[in-house]
Coordinates of C-alpha atoms in Angstrom, one line a residue:
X4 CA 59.6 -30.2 -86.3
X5 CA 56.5 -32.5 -85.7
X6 CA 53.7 -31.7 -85.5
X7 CA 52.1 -31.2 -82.2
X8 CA 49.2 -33.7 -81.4
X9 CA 45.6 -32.1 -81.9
X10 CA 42.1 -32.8 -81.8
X11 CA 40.8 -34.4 -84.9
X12 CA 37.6 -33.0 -86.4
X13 CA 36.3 -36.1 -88.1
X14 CA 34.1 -38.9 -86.2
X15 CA 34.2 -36.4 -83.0
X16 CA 30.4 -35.8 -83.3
X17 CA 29.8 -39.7 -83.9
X18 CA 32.2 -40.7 -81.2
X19 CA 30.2 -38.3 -78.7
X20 CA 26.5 -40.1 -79.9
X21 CA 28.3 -44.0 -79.6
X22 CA 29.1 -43.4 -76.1
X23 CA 26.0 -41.8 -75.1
X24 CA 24.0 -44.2 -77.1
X25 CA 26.0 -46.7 -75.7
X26 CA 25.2 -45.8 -71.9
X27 CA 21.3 -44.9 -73.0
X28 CA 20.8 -48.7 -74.1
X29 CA 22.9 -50.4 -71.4
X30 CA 20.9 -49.0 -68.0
X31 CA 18.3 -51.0 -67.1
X32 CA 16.5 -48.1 -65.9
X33 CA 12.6 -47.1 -66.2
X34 CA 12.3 -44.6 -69.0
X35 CA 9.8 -42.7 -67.3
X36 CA 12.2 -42.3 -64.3
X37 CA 15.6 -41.1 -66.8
X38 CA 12.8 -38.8 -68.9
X39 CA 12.3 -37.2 -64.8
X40 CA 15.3 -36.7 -63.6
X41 CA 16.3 -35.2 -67.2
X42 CA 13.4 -32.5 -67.3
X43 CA 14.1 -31.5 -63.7
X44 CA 18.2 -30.6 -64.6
X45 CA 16.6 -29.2 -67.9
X46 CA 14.8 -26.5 -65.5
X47 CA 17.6 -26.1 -62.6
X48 CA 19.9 -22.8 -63.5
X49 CA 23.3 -23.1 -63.4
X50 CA 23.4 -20.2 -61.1
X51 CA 22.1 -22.6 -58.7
X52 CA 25.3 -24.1 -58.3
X53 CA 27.2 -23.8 -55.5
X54 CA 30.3 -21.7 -55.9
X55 CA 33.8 -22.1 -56.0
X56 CA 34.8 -21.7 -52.3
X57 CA 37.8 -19.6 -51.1
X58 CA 41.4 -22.1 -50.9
X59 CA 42.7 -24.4 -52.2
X60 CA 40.7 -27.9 -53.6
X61 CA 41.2 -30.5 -56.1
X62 CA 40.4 -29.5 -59.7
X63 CA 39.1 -25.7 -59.0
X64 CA 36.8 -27.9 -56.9
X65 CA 33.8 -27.3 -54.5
X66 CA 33.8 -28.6 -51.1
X67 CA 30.8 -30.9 -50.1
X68 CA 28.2 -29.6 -49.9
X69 CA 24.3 -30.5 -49.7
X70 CA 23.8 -30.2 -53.6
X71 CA 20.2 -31.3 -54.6
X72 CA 16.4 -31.4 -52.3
X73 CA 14.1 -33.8 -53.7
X74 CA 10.6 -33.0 -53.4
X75 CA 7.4 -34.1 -55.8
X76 CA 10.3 -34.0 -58.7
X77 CA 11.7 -31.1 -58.4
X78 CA 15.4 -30.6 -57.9
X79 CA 16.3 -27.3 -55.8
X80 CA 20.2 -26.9 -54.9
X81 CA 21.2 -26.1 -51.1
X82 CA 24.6 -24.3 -50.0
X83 CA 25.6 -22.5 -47.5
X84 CA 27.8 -19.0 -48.1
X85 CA 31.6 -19.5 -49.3
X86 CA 34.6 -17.1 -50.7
X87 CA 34.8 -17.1 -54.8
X88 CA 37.7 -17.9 -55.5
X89 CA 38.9 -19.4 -59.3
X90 CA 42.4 -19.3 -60.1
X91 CA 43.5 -18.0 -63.2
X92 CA 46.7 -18.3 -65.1
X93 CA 48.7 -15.4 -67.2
X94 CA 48.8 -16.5 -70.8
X95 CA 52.8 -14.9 -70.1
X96 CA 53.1 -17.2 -67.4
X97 CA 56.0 -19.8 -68.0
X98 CA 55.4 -23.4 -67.8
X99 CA 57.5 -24.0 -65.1
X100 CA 55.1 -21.8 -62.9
X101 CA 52.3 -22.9 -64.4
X102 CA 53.4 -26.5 -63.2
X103 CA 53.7 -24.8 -59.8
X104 CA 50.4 -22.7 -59.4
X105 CA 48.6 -26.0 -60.3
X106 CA 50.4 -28.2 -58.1
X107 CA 50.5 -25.6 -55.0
X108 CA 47.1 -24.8 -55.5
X109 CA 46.2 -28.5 -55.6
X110 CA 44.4 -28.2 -58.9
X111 CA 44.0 -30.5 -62.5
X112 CA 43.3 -26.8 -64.9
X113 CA 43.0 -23.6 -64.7
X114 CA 41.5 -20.8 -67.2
X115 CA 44.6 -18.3 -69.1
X116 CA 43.7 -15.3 -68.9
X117 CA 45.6 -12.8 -72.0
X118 CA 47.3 -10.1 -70.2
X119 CA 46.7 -7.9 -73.6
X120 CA 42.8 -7.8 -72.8
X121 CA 42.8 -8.4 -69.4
X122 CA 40.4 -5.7 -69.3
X123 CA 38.1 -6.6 -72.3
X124 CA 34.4 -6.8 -71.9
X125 CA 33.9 -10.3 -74.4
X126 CA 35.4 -13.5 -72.7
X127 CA 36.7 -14.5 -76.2
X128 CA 39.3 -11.9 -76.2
X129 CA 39.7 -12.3 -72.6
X130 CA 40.2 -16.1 -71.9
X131 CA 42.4 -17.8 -74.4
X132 CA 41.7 -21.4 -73.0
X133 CA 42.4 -23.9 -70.1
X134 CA 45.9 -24.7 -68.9
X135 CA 45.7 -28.4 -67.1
X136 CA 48.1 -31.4 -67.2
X137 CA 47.3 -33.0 -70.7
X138 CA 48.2 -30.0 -72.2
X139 CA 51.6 -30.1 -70.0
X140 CA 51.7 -33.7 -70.8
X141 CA 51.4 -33.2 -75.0
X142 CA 54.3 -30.5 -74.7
X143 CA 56.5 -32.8 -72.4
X144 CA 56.4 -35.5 -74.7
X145 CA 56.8 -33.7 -78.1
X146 CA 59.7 -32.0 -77.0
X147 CA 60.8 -35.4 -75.9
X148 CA 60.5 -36.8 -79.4
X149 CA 62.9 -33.9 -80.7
X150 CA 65.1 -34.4 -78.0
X151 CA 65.1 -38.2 -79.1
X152 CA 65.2 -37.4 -82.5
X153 CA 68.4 -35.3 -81.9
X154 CA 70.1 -37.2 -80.0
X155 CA 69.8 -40.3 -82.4
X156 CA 71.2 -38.4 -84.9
X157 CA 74.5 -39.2 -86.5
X158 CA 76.1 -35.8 -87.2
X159 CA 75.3 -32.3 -86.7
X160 CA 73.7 -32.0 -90.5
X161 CA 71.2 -34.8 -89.7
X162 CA 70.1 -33.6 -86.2
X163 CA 69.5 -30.0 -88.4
X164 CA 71.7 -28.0 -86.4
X165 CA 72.6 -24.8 -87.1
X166 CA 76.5 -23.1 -86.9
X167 CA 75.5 -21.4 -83.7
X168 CA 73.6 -23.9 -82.0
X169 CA 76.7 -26.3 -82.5
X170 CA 79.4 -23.3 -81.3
X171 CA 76.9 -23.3 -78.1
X172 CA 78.0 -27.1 -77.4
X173 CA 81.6 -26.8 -77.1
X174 CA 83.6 -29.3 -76.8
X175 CA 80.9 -31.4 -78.8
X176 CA 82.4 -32.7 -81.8
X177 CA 79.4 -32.3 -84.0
X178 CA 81.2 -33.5 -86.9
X179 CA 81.7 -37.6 -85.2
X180 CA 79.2 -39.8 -86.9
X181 CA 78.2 -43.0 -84.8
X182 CA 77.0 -44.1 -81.1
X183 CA 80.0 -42.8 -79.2
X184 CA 79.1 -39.1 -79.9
X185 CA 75.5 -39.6 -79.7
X186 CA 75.5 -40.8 -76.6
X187 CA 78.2 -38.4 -75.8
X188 CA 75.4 -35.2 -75.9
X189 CA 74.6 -33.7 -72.8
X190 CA 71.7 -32.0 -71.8
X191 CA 72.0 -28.6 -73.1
X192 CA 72.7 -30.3 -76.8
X193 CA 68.8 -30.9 -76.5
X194 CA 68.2 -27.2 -76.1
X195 CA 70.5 -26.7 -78.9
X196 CA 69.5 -28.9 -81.5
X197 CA 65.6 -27.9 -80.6
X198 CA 66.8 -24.4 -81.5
X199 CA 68.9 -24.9 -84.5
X200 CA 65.2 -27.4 -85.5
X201 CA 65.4 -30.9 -86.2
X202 CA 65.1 -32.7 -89.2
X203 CA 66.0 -36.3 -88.5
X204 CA 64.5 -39.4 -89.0
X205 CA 61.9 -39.5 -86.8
X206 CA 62.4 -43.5 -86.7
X207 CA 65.8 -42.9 -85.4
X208 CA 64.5 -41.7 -82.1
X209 CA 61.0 -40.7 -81.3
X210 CA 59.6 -41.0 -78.5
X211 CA 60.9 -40.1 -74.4
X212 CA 62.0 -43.4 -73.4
X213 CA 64.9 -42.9 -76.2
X214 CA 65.5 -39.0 -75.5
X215 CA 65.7 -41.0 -71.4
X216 CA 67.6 -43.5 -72.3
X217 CA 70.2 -41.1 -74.1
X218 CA 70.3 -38.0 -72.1
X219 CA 70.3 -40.2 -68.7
X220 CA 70.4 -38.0 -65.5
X221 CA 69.9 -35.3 -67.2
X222 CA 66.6 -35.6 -69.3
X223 CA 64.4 -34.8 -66.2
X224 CA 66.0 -31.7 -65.7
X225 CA 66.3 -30.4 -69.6
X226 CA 62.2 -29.6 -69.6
X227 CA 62.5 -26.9 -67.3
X228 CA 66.2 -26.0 -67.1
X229 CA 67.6 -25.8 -70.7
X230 CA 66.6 -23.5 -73.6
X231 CA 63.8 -23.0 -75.4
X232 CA 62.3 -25.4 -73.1
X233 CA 62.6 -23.1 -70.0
X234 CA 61.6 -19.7 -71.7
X235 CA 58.1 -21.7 -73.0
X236 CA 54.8 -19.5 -71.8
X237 CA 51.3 -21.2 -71.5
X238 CA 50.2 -18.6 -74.6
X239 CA 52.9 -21.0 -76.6
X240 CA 51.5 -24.0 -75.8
X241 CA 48.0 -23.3 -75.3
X242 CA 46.3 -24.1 -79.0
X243 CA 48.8 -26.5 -80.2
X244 CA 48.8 -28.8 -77.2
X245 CA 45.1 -28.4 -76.1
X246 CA 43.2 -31.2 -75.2
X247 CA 39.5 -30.1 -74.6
X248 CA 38.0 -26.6 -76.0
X249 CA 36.9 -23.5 -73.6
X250 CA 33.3 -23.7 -73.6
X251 CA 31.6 -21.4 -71.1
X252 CA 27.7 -21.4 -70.0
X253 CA 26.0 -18.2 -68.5
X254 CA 24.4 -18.4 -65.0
X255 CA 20.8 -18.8 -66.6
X256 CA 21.8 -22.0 -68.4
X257 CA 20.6 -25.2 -67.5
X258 CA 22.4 -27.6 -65.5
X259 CA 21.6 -30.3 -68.0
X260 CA 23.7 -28.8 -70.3
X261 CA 26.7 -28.9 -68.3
X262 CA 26.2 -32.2 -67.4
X263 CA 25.9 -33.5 -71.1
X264 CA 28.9 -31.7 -71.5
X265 CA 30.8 -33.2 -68.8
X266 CA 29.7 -36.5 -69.7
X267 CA 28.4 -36.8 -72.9
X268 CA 30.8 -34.6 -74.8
X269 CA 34.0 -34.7 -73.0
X270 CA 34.8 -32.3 -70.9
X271 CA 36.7 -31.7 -67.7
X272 CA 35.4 -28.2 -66.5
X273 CA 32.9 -25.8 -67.7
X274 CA 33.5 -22.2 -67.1
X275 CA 30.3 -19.9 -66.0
X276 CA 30.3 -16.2 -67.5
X277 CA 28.0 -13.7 -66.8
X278 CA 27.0 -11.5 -70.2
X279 CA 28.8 -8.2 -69.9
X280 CA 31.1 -9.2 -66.8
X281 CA 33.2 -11.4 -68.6
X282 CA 35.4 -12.9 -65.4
X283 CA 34.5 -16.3 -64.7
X284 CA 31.7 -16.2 -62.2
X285 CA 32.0 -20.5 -61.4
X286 CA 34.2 -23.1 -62.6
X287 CA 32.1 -26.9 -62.5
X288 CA 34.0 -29.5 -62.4
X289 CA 33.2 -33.2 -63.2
X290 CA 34.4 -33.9 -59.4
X291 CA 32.4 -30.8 -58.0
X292 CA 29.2 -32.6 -59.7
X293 CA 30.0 -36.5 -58.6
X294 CA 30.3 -34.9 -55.0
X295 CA 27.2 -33.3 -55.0
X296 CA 25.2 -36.3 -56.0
X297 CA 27.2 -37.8 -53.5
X298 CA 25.4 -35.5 -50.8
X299 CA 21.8 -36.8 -52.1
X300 CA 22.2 -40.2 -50.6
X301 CA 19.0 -40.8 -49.0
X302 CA 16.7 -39.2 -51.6
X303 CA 14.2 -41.1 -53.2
X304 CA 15.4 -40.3 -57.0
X305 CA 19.1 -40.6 -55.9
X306 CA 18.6 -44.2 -53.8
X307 CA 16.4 -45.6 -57.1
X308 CA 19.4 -45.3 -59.2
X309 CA 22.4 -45.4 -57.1
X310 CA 21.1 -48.6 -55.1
X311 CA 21.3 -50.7 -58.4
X312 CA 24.5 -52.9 -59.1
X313 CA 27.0 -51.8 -61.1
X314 CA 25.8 -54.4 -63.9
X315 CA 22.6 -53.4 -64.5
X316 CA 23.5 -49.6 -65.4
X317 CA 26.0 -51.4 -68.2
X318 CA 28.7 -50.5 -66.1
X319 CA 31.8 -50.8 -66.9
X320 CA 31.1 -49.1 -70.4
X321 CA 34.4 -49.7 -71.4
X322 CA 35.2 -53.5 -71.8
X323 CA 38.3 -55.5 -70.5
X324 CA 40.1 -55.9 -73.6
X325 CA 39.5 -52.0 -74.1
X326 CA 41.2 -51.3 -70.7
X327 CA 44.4 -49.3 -70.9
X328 CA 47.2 -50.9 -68.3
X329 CA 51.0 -49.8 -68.0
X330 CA 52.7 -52.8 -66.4
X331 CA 55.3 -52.3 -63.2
X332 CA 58.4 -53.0 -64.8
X333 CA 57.5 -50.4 -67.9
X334 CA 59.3 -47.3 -67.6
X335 CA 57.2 -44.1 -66.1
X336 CA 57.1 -42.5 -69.4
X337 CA 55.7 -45.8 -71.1
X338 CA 53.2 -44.6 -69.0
X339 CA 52.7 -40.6 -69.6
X340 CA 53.5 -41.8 -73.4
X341 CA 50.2 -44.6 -73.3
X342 CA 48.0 -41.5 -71.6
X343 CA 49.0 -39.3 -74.3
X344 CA 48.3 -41.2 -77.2
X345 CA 45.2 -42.5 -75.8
X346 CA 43.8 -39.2 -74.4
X347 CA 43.2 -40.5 -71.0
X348 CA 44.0 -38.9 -67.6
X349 CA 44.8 -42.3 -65.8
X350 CA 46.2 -45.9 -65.8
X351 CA 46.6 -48.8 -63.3
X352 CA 49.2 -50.5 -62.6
X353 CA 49.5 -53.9 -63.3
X354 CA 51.6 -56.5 -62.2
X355 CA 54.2 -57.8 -64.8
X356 CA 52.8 -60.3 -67.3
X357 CA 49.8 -60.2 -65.4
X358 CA 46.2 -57.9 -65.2
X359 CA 46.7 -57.9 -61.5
X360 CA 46.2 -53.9 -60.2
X361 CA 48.9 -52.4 -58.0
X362 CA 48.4 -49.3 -57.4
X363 CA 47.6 -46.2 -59.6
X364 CA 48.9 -43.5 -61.7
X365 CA 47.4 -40.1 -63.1
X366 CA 48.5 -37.7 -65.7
X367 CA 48.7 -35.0 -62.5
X368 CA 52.0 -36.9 -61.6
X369 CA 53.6 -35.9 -63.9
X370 CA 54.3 -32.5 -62.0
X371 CA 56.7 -34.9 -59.8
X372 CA 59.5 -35.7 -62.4
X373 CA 59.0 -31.4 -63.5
X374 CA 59.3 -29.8 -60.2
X375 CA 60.7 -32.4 -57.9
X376 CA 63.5 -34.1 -59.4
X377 CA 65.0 -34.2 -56.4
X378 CA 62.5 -37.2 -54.9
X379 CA 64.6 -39.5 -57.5
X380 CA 68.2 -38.1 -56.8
X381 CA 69.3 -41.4 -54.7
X382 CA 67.7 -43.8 -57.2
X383 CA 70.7 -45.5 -59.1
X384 CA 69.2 -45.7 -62.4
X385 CA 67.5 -42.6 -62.7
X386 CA 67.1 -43.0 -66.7
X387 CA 65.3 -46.5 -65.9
X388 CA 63.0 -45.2 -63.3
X389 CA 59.7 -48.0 -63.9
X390 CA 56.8 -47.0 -62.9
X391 CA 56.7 -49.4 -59.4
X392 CA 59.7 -47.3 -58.5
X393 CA 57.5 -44.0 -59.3
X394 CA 55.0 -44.8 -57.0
X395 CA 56.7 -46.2 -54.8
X396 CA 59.1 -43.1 -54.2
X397 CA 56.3 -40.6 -54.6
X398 CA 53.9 -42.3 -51.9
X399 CA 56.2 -42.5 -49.5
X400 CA 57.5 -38.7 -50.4
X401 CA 53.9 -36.8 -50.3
X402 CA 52.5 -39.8 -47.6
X403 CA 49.7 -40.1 -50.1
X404 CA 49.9 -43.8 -50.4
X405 CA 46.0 -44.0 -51.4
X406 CA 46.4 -42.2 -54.5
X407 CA 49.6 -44.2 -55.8
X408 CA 50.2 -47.2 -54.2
X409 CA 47.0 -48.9 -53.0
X410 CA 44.8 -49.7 -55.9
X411 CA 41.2 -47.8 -56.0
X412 CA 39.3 -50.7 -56.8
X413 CA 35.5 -51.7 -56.9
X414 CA 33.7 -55.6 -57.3
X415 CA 31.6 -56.1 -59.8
X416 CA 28.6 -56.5 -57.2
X417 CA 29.4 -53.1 -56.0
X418 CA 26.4 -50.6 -56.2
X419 CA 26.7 -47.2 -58.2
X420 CA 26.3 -45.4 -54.7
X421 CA 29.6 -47.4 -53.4
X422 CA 31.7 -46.1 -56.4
X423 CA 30.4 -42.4 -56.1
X424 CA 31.6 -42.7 -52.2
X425 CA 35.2 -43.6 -53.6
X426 CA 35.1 -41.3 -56.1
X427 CA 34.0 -38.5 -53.8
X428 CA 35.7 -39.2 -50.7
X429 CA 38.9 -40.3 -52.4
X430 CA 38.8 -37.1 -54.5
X431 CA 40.0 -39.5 -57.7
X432 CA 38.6 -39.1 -61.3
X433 CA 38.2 -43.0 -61.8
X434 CA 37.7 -46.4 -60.2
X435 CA 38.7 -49.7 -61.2
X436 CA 36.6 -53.0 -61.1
X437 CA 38.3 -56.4 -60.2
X438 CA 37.8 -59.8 -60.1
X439 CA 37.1 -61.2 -56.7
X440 CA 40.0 -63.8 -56.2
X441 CA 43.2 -62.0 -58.1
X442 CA 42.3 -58.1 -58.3
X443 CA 42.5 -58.8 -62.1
X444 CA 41.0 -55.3 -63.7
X445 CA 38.0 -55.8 -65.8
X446 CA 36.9 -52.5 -66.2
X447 CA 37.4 -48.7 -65.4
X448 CA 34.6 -46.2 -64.5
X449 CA 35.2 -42.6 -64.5
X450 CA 33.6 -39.5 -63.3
X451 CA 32.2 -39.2 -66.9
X452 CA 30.5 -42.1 -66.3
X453 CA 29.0 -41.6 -63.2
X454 CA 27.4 -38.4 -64.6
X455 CA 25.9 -40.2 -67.5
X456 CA 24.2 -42.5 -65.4
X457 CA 21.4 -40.0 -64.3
X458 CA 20.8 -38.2 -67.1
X459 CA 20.1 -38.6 -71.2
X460 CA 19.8 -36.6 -74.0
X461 CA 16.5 -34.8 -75.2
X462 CA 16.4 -35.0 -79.1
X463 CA 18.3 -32.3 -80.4
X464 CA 18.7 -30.7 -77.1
X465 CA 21.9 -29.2 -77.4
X466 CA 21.6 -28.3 -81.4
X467 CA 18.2 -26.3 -79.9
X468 CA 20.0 -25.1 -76.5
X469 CA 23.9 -24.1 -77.9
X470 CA 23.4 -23.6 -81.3
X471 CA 25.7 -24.2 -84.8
X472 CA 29.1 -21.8 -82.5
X473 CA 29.1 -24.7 -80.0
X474 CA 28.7 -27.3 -81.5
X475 CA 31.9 -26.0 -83.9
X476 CA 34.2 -25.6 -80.9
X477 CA 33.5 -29.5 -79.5
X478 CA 34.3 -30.7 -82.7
X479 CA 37.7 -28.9 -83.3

């Protein structure tokens, strides 16, 4: 069997310190004003953050909220009472529903709790991790390889198929060699061969677009309907497939250091534990953050850096050329295949043969081909579902065009305030910028971004402020 995508060790540290150093020499910002703003988030608890509120919300989100007073440099948060509410997901909990309780709840990740210490005092026996999509996504699509892998091979012996994983096919004559029978497997071979473990050529078949093309009809419903796929828990998935560590903060921690780690070093979420009481007491998202600054228009400090253009805080960081696309006429899981490899949570659209955007696409829709097949039941080609016919179908299923369909777009003369709007008020986690005349995408900014754009790093802030621990878990 493959081995599962993970986080490599080496260059993670020096990948963190190009980006930020990156950003830090770009903005053509007054030191004195970055050195400011810095200090006062240095001195702001977290426990001054406003809580999760009761509901449902995008990404364990916070509604708006007035987040930050400026007054003679100091930053004082503002909030008004809600209902704590963090959802939490059973390491026992099977993928399927997993799938489920984040796309119910309306939610990117969620912590997994470990039903064998539910009741533990420390939070490291307690909290195993966070479930969210590109964990989802790393299992889809290495079960997809085997499934390809399988299915490409010749005979029973090559696909490494045991006697009683063959006797569970059939009328599957295992013993055929050549195209006819491989094509001939239907979906519960998958399931089968997964179980009796694959050792074919991975260059045979390797990737979901060849388990698709192979399986046909079928291959959206094997995930979460055929064996072992169906039977998978979070707990089995968690480590392997894991995208970004579980790294908590306690209330008395400084809100700089959640937003170096939102930014600088990666992260989606940061969990808040209280020492002793070790149920998650917040959960700060990068959203929650963007839409808090959001709430400071008007403020001095805010208005001095929001107000600039987008080009003179070096924004876009990432250049054209650097821009991930999937095309219109690729197939959708080109697309959760591109985000994969490339560790991101979203791509536009583009045109065929061109860089003109067309709409959007995230690594959260993914939870469309898992628990709604049935959107795609009258499309005729079902195994050649492209990615215009994705969106297409999906924004006119959930009437949530804006996410899909209409591209989330910015000019390059837009000012850093304008994107935060989008970003806030859209609820998305990135923002594309086009050319005037052809909507030709130049650059992407994320939420990351945004946050690094009022902050920097104090010299060996967080080596003094987490210690050796931390900085080991980032790097894993």
């Amino acid at each position: 069997m493959a081995e599962p995508q993970q986080s490599k060790t080496t260059g993670k540290s020096e990948s963190y310190d190009a980006y930020f150093e990156t950003i830090q020499s770009r903005k053509k910002l007054p030191r004195s004003l970055q050195d400011t703003l810095t200090a006062s988030f240095a001195r702001i608890p977290v426990s001054s953050f406003p809580q999760v509120p009761g509901g449902k919300g995008d990404d364990n989100r916070h509604t708006p909220c007035k987040f930050i007073r400026f007054h003679n440099l100091k930053l004082v948060f503002s909030y008004g009472p809600s209902t704590f509410s963090v959802i939490e997901i059973r390491a026992d909990t099977l993928i399927s529903d997993a799938v489920k309780i984040l796309s119910e709840s309306n939610i990117l990740s969620a912590p997994v709790v470990d039903p064998d210490s539910i009741d533990s005092i420390d939070w490291r026996k307690r909290y195993l991790g966070i479930i969210d999509y590109s964990a989802i996504i790393l299992w889809v699509m290495q079960n997809a390889s085997i499934a390809a892998a399988a299915l490409s091979a010749t005979s029973a012996a090559a696909a490494g198929i045991g006697t009683g994983a063959a006797g569970a096919l059939g009328a599957v004559a295992f013993g055929a060699t050549g195209p006819i029978a491989v094509a001939g497997l239907a979906a519960a071979a998958v399931g089968a061969a997964v179980a009796g473990g694959v050792a074919a050529d991975r260059g045979m078949g390797k990737d979901a677009p060849t388990a698709a093309g192979k399986l046909g009809d079928d291959f959206y419903k094997v995930m979460l309907h055929e064996e072992p796929f169906k039977s998978a828990t979070v707990r089995s998935i968690l480590k392997s497939y894991r995208w970004a560590p579980f790294v908590p903060v306690s209330p008395d921690s400084s809100m700089l250091s959640v937003m170096l780690l939102l930014s600088k070093y990666r992260l989606r979420n940061v969990p808040v534990i209280l020492a002793g009481k070790p149920t998650i007491k917040n959960f700060i998202t990068q959203s929650a953050v963007v839409q808090g600054l959001q709430q400071c228009k008007g403020r001095d400090w805010f208005d001095s850096i929001s107000g600039h253009p987008l080009s003179e805080l070096g924004l876009p960081f990432m250049s054209r050329d650097q821009v991930v696309t999937v095309q219109d006429n690729e197939l959708i899981l080109e697309a959760f295949k591109k985000m994969k490899e490339k560790e991101i949570g979203g791509l536009p659209v583009t045109e065929g043969g061109t860089r003109k955007i067309i709409g959007n696409i995230s690594i959260r829709d993914i939870r469309f081909l898992l628990l709604k097949p049935e959107l795609f039941s009258n499309f005729s080609n079902f195994r050649g579902l492209t990615v215009k016919d994705f969106i297409a179908i999906v924004g006119a299923a959930t009437k949530d065009t804006g996410r899909t369909v209409t591209p989330i777009t910015c000019k390059p003369d837009s000012t850093l305030s304008n994107v935060i709007d989008t970003l806030a008020l859209r609820g998305v986690h990135r923002i594309y910028m086009v050319a005037d005349e052809n909507n030709e995408v130049l650059g992407v900014i994320t939420l990351r971004d945004v946050i690094s754009c009022f902050i920097n790093e104090p010299p060996k802030f967080f080596e003094n402020y987490f210690g050796f621990a931390a900085q080991e878990i980032l790097n894993q």
